[in-house]
Coordinates of C-alpha atoms (C1' of nucleotides) in Angstrom, one line a residue:
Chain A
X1 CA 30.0 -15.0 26.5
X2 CA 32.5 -12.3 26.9
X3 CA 30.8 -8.8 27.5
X4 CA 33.0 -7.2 25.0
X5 CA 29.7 -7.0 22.9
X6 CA 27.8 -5.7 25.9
X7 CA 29.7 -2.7 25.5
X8 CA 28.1 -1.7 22.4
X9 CA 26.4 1.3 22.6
X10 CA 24.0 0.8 20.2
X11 CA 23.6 4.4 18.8
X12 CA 23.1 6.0 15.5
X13 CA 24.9 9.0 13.4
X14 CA 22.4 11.5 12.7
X15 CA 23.3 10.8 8.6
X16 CA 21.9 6.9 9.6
X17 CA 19.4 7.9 11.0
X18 CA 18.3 9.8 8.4
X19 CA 18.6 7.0 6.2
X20 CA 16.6 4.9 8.3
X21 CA 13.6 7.5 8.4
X22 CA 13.8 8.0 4.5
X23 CA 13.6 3.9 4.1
X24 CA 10.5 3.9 6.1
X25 CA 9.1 6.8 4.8
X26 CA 9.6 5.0 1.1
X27 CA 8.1 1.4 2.8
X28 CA 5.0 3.2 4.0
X29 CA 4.8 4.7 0.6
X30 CA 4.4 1.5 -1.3
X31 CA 2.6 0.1 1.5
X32 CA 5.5 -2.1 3.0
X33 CA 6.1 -3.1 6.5
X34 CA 7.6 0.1 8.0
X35 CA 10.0 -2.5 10.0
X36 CA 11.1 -3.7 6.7
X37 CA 12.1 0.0 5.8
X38 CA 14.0 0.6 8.7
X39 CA 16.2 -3.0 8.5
X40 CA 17.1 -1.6 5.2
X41 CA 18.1 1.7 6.2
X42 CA 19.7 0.6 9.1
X43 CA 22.0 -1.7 6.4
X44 CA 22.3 0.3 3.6
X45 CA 24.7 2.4 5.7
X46 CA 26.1 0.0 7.9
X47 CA 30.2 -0.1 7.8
X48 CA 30.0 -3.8 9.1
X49 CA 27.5 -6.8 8.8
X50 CA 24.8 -6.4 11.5
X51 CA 23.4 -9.8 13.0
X52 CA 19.5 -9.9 14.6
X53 CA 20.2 -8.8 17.8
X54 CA 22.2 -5.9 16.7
X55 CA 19.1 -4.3 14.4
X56 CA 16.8 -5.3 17.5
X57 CA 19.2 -3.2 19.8
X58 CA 19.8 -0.4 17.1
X59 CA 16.0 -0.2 15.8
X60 CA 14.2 -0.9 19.0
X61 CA 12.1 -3.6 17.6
X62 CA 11.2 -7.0 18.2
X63 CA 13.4 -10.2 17.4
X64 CA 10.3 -11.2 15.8
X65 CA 10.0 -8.2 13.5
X66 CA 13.9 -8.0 12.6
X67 CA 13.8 -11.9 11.6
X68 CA 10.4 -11.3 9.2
X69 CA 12.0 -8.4 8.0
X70 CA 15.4 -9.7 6.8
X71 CA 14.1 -13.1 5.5
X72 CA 11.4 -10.8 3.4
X73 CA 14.7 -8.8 2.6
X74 CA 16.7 -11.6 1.9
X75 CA 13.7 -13.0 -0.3
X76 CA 13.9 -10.2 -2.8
X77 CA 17.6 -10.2 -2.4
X78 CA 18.1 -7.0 -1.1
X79 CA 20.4 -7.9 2.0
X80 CA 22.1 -10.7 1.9
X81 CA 23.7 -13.0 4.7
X82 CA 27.3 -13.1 5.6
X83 CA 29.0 -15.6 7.6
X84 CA 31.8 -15.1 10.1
X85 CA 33.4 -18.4 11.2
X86 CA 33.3 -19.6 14.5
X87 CA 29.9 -17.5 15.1
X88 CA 26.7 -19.3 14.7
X89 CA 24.9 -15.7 14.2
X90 CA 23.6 -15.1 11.0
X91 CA 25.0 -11.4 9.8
X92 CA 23.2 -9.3 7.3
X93 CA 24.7 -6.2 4.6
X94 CA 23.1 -4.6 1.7
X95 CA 23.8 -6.1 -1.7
X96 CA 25.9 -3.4 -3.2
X97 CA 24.0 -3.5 -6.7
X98 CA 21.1 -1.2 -6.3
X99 CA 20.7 -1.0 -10.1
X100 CA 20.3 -4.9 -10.5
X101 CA 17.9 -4.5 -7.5
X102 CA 15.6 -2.9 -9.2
X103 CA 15.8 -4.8 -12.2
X104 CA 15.0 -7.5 -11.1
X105 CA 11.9 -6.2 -9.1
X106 CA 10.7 -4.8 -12.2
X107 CA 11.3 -8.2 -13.6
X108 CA 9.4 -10.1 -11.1
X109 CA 6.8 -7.7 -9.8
X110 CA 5.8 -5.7 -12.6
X111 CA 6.3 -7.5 -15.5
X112 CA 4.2 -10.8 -14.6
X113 CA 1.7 -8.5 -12.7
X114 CA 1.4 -6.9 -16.7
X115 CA 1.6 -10.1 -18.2
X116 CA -1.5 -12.3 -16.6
X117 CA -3.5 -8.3 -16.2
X118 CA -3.4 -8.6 -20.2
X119 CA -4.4 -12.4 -19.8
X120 CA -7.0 -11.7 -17.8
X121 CA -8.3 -8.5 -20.2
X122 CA -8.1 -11.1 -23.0
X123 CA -10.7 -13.7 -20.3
X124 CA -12.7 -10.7 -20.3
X125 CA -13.0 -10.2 -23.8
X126 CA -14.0 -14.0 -24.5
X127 CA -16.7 -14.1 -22.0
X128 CA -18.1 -10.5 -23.5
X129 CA -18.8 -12.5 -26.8
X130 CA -20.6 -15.3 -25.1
X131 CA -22.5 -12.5 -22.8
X132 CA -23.4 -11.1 -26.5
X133 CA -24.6 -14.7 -28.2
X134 CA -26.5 -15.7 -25.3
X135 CA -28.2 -12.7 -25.5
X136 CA -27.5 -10.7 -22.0
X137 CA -26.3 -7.5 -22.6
X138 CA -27.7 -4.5 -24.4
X139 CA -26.2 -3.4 -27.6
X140 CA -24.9 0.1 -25.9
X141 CA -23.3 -1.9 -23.2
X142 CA -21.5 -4.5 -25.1
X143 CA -20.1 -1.8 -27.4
X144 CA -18.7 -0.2 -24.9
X145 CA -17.4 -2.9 -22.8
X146 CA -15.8 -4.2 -26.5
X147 CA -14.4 -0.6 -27.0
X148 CA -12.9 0.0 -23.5
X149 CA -11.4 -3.4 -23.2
X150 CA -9.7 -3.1 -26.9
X151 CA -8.4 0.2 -25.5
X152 CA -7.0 -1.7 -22.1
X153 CA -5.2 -4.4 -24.4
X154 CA -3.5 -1.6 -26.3
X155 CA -2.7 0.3 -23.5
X156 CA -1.6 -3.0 -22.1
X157 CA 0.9 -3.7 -24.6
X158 CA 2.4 -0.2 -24.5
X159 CA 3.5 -0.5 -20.8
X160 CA 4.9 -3.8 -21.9
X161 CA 7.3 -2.1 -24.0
X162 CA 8.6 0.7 -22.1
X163 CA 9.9 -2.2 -19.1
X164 CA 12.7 -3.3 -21.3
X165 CA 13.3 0.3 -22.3
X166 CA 13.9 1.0 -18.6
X167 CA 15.4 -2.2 -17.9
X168 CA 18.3 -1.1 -20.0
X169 CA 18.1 2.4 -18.6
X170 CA 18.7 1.9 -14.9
Chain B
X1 CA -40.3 11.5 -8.9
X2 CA -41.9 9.1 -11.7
X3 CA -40.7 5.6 -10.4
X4 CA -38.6 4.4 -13.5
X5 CA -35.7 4.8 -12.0
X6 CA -36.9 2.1 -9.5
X7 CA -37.2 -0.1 -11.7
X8 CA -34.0 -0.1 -12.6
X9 CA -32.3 -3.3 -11.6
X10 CA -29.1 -2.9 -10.5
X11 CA -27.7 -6.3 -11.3
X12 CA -24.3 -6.2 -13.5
X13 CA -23.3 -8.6 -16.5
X14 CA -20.6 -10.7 -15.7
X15 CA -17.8 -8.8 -17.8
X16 CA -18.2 -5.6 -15.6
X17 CA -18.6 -8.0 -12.7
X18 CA -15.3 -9.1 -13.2
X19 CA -13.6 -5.4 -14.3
X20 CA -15.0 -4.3 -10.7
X21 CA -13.1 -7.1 -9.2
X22 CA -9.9 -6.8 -11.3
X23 CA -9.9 -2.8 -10.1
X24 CA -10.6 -3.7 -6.8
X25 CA -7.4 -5.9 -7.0
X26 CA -5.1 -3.2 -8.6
X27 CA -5.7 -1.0 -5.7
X28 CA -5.5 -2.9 -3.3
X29 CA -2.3 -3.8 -4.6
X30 CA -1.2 -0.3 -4.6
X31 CA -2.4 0.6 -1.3
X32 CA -5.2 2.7 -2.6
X33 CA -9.0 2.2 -0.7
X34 CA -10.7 -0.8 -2.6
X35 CA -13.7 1.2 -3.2
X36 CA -12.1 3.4 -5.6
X37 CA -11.2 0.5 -7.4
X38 CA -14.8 -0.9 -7.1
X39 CA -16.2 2.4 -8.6
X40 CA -13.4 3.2 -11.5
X41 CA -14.1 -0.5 -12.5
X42 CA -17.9 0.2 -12.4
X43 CA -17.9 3.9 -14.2
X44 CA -15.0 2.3 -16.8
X45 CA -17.7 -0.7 -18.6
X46 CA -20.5 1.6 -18.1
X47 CA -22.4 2.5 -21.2
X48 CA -23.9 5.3 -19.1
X49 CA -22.7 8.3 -17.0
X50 CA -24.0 7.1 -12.9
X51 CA -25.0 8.8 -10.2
X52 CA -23.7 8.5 -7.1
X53 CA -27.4 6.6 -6.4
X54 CA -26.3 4.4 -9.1
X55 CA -22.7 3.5 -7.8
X56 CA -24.5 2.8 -4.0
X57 CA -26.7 0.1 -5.7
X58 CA -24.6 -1.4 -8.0
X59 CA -21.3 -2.1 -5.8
X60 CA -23.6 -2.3 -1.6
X61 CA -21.4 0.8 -0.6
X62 CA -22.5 3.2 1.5
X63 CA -23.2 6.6 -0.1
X64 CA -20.2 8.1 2.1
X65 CA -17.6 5.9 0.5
X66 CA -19.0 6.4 -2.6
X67 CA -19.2 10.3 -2.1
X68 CA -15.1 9.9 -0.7
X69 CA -14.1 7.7 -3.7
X70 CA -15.9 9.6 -6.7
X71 CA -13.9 12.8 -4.9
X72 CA -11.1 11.1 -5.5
X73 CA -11.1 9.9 -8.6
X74 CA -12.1 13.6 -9.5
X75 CA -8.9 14.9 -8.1
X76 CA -7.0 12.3 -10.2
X77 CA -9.1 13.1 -13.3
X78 CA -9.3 9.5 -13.8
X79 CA -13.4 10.4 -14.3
X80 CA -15.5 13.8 -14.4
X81 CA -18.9 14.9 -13.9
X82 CA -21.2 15.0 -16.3
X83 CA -24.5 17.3 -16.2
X84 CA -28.0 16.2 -17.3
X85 CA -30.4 19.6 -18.1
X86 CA -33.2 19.4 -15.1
X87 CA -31.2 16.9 -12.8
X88 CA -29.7 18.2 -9.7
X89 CA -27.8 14.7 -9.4
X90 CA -23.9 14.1 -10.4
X91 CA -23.2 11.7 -13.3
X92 CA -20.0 10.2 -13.4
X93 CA -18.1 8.8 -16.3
X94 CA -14.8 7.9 -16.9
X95 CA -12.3 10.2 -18.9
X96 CA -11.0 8.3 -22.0
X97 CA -8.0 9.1 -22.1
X98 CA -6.4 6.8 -20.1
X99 CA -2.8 6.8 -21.5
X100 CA -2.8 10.8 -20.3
X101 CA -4.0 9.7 -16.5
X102 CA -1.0 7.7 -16.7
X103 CA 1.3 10.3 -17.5
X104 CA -0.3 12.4 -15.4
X105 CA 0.5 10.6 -12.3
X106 CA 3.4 10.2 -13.2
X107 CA 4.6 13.8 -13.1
X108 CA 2.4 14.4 -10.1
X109 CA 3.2 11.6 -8.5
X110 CA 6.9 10.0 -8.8
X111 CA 8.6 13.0 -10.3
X112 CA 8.2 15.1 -7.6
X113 CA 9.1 12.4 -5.5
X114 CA 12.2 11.0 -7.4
X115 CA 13.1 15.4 -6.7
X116 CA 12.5 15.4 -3.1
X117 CA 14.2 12.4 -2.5
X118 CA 16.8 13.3 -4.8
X119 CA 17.2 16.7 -2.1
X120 CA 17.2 14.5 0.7
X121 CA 20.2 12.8 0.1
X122 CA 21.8 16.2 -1.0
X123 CA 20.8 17.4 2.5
X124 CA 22.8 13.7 4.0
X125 CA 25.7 13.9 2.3
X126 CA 26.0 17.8 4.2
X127 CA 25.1 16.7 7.0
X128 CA 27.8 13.5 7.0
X129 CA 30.4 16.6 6.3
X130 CA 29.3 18.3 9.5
X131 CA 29.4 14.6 11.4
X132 CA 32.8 14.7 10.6
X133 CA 34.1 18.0 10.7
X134 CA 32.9 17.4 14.5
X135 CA 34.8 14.2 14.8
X136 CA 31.7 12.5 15.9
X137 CA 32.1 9.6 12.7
X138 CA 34.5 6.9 12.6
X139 CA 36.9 6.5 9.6
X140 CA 34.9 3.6 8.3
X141 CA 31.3 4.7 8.7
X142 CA 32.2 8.0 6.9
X143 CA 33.1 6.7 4.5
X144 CA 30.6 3.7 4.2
X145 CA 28.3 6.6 3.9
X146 CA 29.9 8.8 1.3
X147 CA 30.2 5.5 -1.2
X148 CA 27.0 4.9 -0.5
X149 CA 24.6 8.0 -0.3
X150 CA 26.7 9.2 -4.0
X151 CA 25.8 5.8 -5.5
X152 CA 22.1 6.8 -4.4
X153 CA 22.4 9.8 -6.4
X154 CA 23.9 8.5 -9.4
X155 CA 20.8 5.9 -9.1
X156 CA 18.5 8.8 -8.4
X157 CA 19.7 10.7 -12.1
X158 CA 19.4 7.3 -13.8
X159 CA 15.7 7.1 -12.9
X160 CA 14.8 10.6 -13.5
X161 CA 16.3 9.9 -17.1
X162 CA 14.1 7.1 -17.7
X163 CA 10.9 9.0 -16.8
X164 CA 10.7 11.5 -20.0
X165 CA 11.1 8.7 -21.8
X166 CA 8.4 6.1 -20.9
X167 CA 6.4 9.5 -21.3
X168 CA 7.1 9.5 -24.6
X169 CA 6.2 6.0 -24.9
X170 CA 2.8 5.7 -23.8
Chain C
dC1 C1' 24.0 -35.1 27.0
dA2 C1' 22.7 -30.7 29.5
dG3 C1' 22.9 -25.8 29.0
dA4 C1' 23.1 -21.7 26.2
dT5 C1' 22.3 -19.2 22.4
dT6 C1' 20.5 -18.5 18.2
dA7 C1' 16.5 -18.1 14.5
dT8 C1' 11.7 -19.1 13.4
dA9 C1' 6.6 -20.0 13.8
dC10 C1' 2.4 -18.8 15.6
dA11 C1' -1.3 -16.8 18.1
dA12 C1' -2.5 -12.6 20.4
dT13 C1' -2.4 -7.7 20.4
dC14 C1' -2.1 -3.3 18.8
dT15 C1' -2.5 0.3 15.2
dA16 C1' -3.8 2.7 11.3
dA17 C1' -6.8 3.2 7.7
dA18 C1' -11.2 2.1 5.3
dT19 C1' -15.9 2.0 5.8
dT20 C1' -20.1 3.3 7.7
dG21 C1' -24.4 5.7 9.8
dA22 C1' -26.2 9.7 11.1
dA23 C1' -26.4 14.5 11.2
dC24 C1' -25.9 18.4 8.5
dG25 C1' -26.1 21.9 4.8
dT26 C1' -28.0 23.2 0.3
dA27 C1' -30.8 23.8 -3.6
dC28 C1' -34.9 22.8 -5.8
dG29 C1' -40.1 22.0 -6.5
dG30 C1' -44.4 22.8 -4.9
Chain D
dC1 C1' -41.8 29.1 3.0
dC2 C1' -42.0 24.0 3.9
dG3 C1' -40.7 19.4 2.3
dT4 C1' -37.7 16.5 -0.2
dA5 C1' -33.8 14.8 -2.7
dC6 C1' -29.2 15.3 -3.0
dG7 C1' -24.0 15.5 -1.6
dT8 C1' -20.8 16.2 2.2
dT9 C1' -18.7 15.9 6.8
dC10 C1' -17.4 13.7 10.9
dA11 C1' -17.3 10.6 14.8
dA12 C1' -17.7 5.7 15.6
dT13 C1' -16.9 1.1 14.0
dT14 C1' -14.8 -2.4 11.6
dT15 C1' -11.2 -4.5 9.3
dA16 C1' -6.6 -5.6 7.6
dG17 C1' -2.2 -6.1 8.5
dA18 C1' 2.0 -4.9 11.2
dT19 C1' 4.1 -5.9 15.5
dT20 C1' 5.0 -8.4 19.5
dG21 C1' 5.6 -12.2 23.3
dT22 C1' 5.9 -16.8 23.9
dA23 C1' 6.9 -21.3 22.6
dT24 C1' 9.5 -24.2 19.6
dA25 C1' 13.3 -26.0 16.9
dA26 C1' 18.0 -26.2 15.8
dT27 C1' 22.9 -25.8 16.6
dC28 C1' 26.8 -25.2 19.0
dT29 C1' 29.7 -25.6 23.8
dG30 C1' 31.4 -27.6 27.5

DNA sequence: CAGATTATACAATCTAAATTGAACGTACGG
DNA sequence: CCGTACGTTCAATTTAGATTGTATAATCTG
């Protein structure tokens, strides 16, 4: 092709790269791919669609990395794809909806992760009782077990209702 | 000393077998060392305090990750020590109130965070000014970046507003 | 259809963190 | 004082998972 792109030099303002530290730091926080992180940042303050090769050249990372990274991206539709005609690259910006972001993490992570926690709380419950008839637990230890999972369910259903609280919040 | 303690056991009933697990789950799901959640899930179903002894034999850790985790859980006051008259061992137990852990990490955790990160964007949009009082931004970018970075704050003061209030709530 | 240029899949490697074993320090009991 | 039971510290190991290089598949170009 043409080395118009060749030209490219590839090179970050200070403010982007700033924003590309602080989205790892936050990745590494939550125990996310720190390549991840850095895709994001890299985007968030992009003035133009990046394709693959562009984050590999700007973030020094592999092809391999970049592609995991913006189909995990894509996946929790952070980024999404744009397509320029006549070029078979795939580019990549930030969905400009931050707010609905997190919504809908909250939605998909947190909520079910609350919902089959309580399910499994109530499993543990049932098989406390037929722990108790069949005889196999001390009286001290199946009150407390009784007490302390009573007190999980509550707790349980508590955190259930702040999510829509915060859902309307954000 | 006499030997009842040796006789002890150290076999659990399947309901704490299965809190052990489910803790050992949550943190690993938050990035935290699975022993901790081995040992919070043990201490939480126990109808008695446990030394560190105890925690060894009931989960097959060795003493020094049980040492590291108990420490741990200490500085989180998810569980404290308790003291037998005449026994130079630590007890552990877990505190009851777990609603208040809750809110305790939140304000030691993700407030000060939401604040830091809150100054770290302050600190970008300066620095962007500087960037462009030296010329050293194109039109585009700097402006990309202002839309940007002051959405992050608005989104930053959203979610600090929503903290007090699932405070409140659980 | 051959040749390029892209994105993905996968096994190998590399890295960071959790876990461990062993040595250490301390306090108690005889 | 010694010996013992306890908790902690720290270097070494193990493990999990992030990253990469290479091979493959797919899609366009000429």
């Amino acid at each position: 092709m043409e080395n118009a792109t060749k030209i490219h030099a590839y090179t970050l303002s200070e403010t982007r790269k700033s924003m590309v530290e602080a989205c790892t730091r936050i990745c590494q926080l939550l125990g996310l791919p720190r390549s991840t992180g850095q895709i994001f940042g890299l985007l968030y303050l992009s003035p133009t669609p990046l394709s693959l090769n562009d984050i590999v050249e700007f973030l020094g990372i592999s092809k391999a990395s970049a592609s995991y990274g913006t189909r995990r991206l894509l996946s929790w539709r952070a980024i999404k794809t744009v397509w320029k005609p006549g070029d078979r690259r795939d580019y990549f910006e930030v969905i400009d909806d931050i707010s609905g972001l997190i919504k809908r993490m909250l939605n998909d992570f947190i909520k079910p992760r609350l919902g089959s926690s309580g399910k499994r709380v109530h499993d543990m419950l049932e098989g406390l009782e037929e722990e108790k008839d069949r005889g196999e637990l001390l009286d001290a230890e199946y009150q407390i077990c009784l007490d302390r999972l009573n007190s999980l369910v509550r707790l349980q259903e508590k955190l259930s209702a702040v999510i829509p609280v915060a859902d309307r919040f954000v």
